[in-house]
PDB file of C-alpha atoms in Angstrom:
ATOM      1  CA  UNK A   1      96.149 167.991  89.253  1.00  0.00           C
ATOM      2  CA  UNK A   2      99.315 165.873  90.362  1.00  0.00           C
ATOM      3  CA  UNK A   3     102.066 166.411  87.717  1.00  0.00           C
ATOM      4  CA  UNK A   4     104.506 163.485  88.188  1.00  0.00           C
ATOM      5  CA  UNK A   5     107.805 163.328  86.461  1.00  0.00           C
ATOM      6  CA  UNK A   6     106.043 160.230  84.370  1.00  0.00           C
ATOM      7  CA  UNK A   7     103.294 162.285  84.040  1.00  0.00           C
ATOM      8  CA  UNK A   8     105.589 165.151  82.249  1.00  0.00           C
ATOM      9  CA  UNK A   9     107.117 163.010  80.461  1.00  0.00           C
ATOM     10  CA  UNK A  10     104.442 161.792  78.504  1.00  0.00           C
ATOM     11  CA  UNK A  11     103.143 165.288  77.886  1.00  0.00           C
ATOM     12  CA  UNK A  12     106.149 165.535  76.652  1.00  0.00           C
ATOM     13  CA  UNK A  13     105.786 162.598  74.274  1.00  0.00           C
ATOM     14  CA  UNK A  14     102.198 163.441  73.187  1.00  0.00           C
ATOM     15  CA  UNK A  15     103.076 167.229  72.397  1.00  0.00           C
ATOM     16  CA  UNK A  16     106.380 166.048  70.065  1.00  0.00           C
ATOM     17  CA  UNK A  17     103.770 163.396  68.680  1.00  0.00           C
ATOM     18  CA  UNK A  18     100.763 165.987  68.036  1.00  0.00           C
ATOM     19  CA  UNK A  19     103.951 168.551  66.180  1.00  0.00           C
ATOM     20  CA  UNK A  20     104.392 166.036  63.703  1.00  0.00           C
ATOM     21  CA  UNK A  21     100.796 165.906  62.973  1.00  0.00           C
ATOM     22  CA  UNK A  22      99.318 167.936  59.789  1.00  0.00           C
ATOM     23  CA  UNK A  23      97.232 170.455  60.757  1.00  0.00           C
ATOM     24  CA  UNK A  24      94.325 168.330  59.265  1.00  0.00           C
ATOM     25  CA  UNK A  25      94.585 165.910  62.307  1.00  0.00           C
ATOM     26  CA  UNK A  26      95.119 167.976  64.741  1.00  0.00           C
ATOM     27  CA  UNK A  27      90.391 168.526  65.098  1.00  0.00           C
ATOM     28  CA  UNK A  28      91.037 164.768  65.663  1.00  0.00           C
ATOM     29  CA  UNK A  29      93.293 165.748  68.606  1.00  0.00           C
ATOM     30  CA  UNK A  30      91.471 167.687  70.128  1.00  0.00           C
ATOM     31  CA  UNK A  31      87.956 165.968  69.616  1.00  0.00           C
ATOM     32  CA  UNK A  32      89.869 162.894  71.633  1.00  0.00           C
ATOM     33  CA  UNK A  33      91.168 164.892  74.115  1.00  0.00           C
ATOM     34  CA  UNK A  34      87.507 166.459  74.627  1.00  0.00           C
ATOM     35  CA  UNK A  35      86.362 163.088  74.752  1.00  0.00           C
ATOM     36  CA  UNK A  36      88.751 162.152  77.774  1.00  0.00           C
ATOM     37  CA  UNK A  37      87.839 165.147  79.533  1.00  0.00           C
ATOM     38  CA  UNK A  38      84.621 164.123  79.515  1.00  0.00           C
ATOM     39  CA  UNK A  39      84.794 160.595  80.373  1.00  0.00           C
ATOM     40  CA  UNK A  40      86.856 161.685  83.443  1.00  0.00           C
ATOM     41  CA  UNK A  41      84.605 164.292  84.570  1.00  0.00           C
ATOM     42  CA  UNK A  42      81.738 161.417  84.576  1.00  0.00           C
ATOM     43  CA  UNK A  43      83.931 159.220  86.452  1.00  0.00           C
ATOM     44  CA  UNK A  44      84.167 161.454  89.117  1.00  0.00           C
ATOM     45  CA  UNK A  45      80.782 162.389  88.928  1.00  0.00           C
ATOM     46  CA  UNK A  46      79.251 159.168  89.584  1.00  0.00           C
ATOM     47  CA  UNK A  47      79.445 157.093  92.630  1.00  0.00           C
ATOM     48  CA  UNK A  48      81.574 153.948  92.854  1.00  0.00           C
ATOM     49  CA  UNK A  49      81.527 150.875  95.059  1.00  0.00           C
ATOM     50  CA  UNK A  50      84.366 151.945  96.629  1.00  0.00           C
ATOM     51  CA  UNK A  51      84.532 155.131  97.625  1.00  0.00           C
ATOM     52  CA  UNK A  52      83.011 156.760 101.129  1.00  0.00           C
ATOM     53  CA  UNK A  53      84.018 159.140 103.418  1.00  0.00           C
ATOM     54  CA  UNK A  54      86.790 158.550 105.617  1.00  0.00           C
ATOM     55  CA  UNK A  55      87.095 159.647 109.794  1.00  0.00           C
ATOM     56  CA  UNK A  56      89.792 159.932 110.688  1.00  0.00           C
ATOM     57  CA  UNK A  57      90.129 158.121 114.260  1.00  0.00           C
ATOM     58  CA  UNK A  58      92.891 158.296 117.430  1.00  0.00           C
ATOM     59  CA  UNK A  59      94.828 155.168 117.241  1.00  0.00           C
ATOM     60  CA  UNK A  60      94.056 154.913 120.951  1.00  0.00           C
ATOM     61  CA  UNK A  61      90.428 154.486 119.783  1.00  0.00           C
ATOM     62  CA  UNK A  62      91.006 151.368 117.602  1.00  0.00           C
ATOM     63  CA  UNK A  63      92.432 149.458 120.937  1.00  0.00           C
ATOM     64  CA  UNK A  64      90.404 146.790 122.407  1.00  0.00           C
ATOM     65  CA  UNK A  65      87.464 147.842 125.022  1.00  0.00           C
ATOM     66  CA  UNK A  66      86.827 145.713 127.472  1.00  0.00           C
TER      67      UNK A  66
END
């Protein structure tokens, strides 16, 4: 996984956020957290639109054949 400096950052922020939680909340936490795992893991899962593989190609080969 790509950790950006925004991407610390807000760890950051959500780990201060979750300290100030009672410990009562904190099954909530982690049930939402689970829940985002999951949803990303089907995302990835499941075919999109827009994604296919990629070839990579000489720039030569892009010119113009006559």
């Amino acid at each position: 996984m790509e950790t950006t400096l925004a991407s610390h950052e807000t760890r950051e922020r959500i780990i201060a956020l979750m300290q100030t939680l009672s410990a009562e909340s904190l099954p909530i936490v982690e049930a939402f957290v689970r829940f985002v795992q999951a949803q990303q893991a089907a995302a990835l899962a499941q075919p999109t639109l827009w994604r296919y593989l990629t070839v990579a190609a000489l720039a030569i080969s892009l010119g113009r054949r006559v």
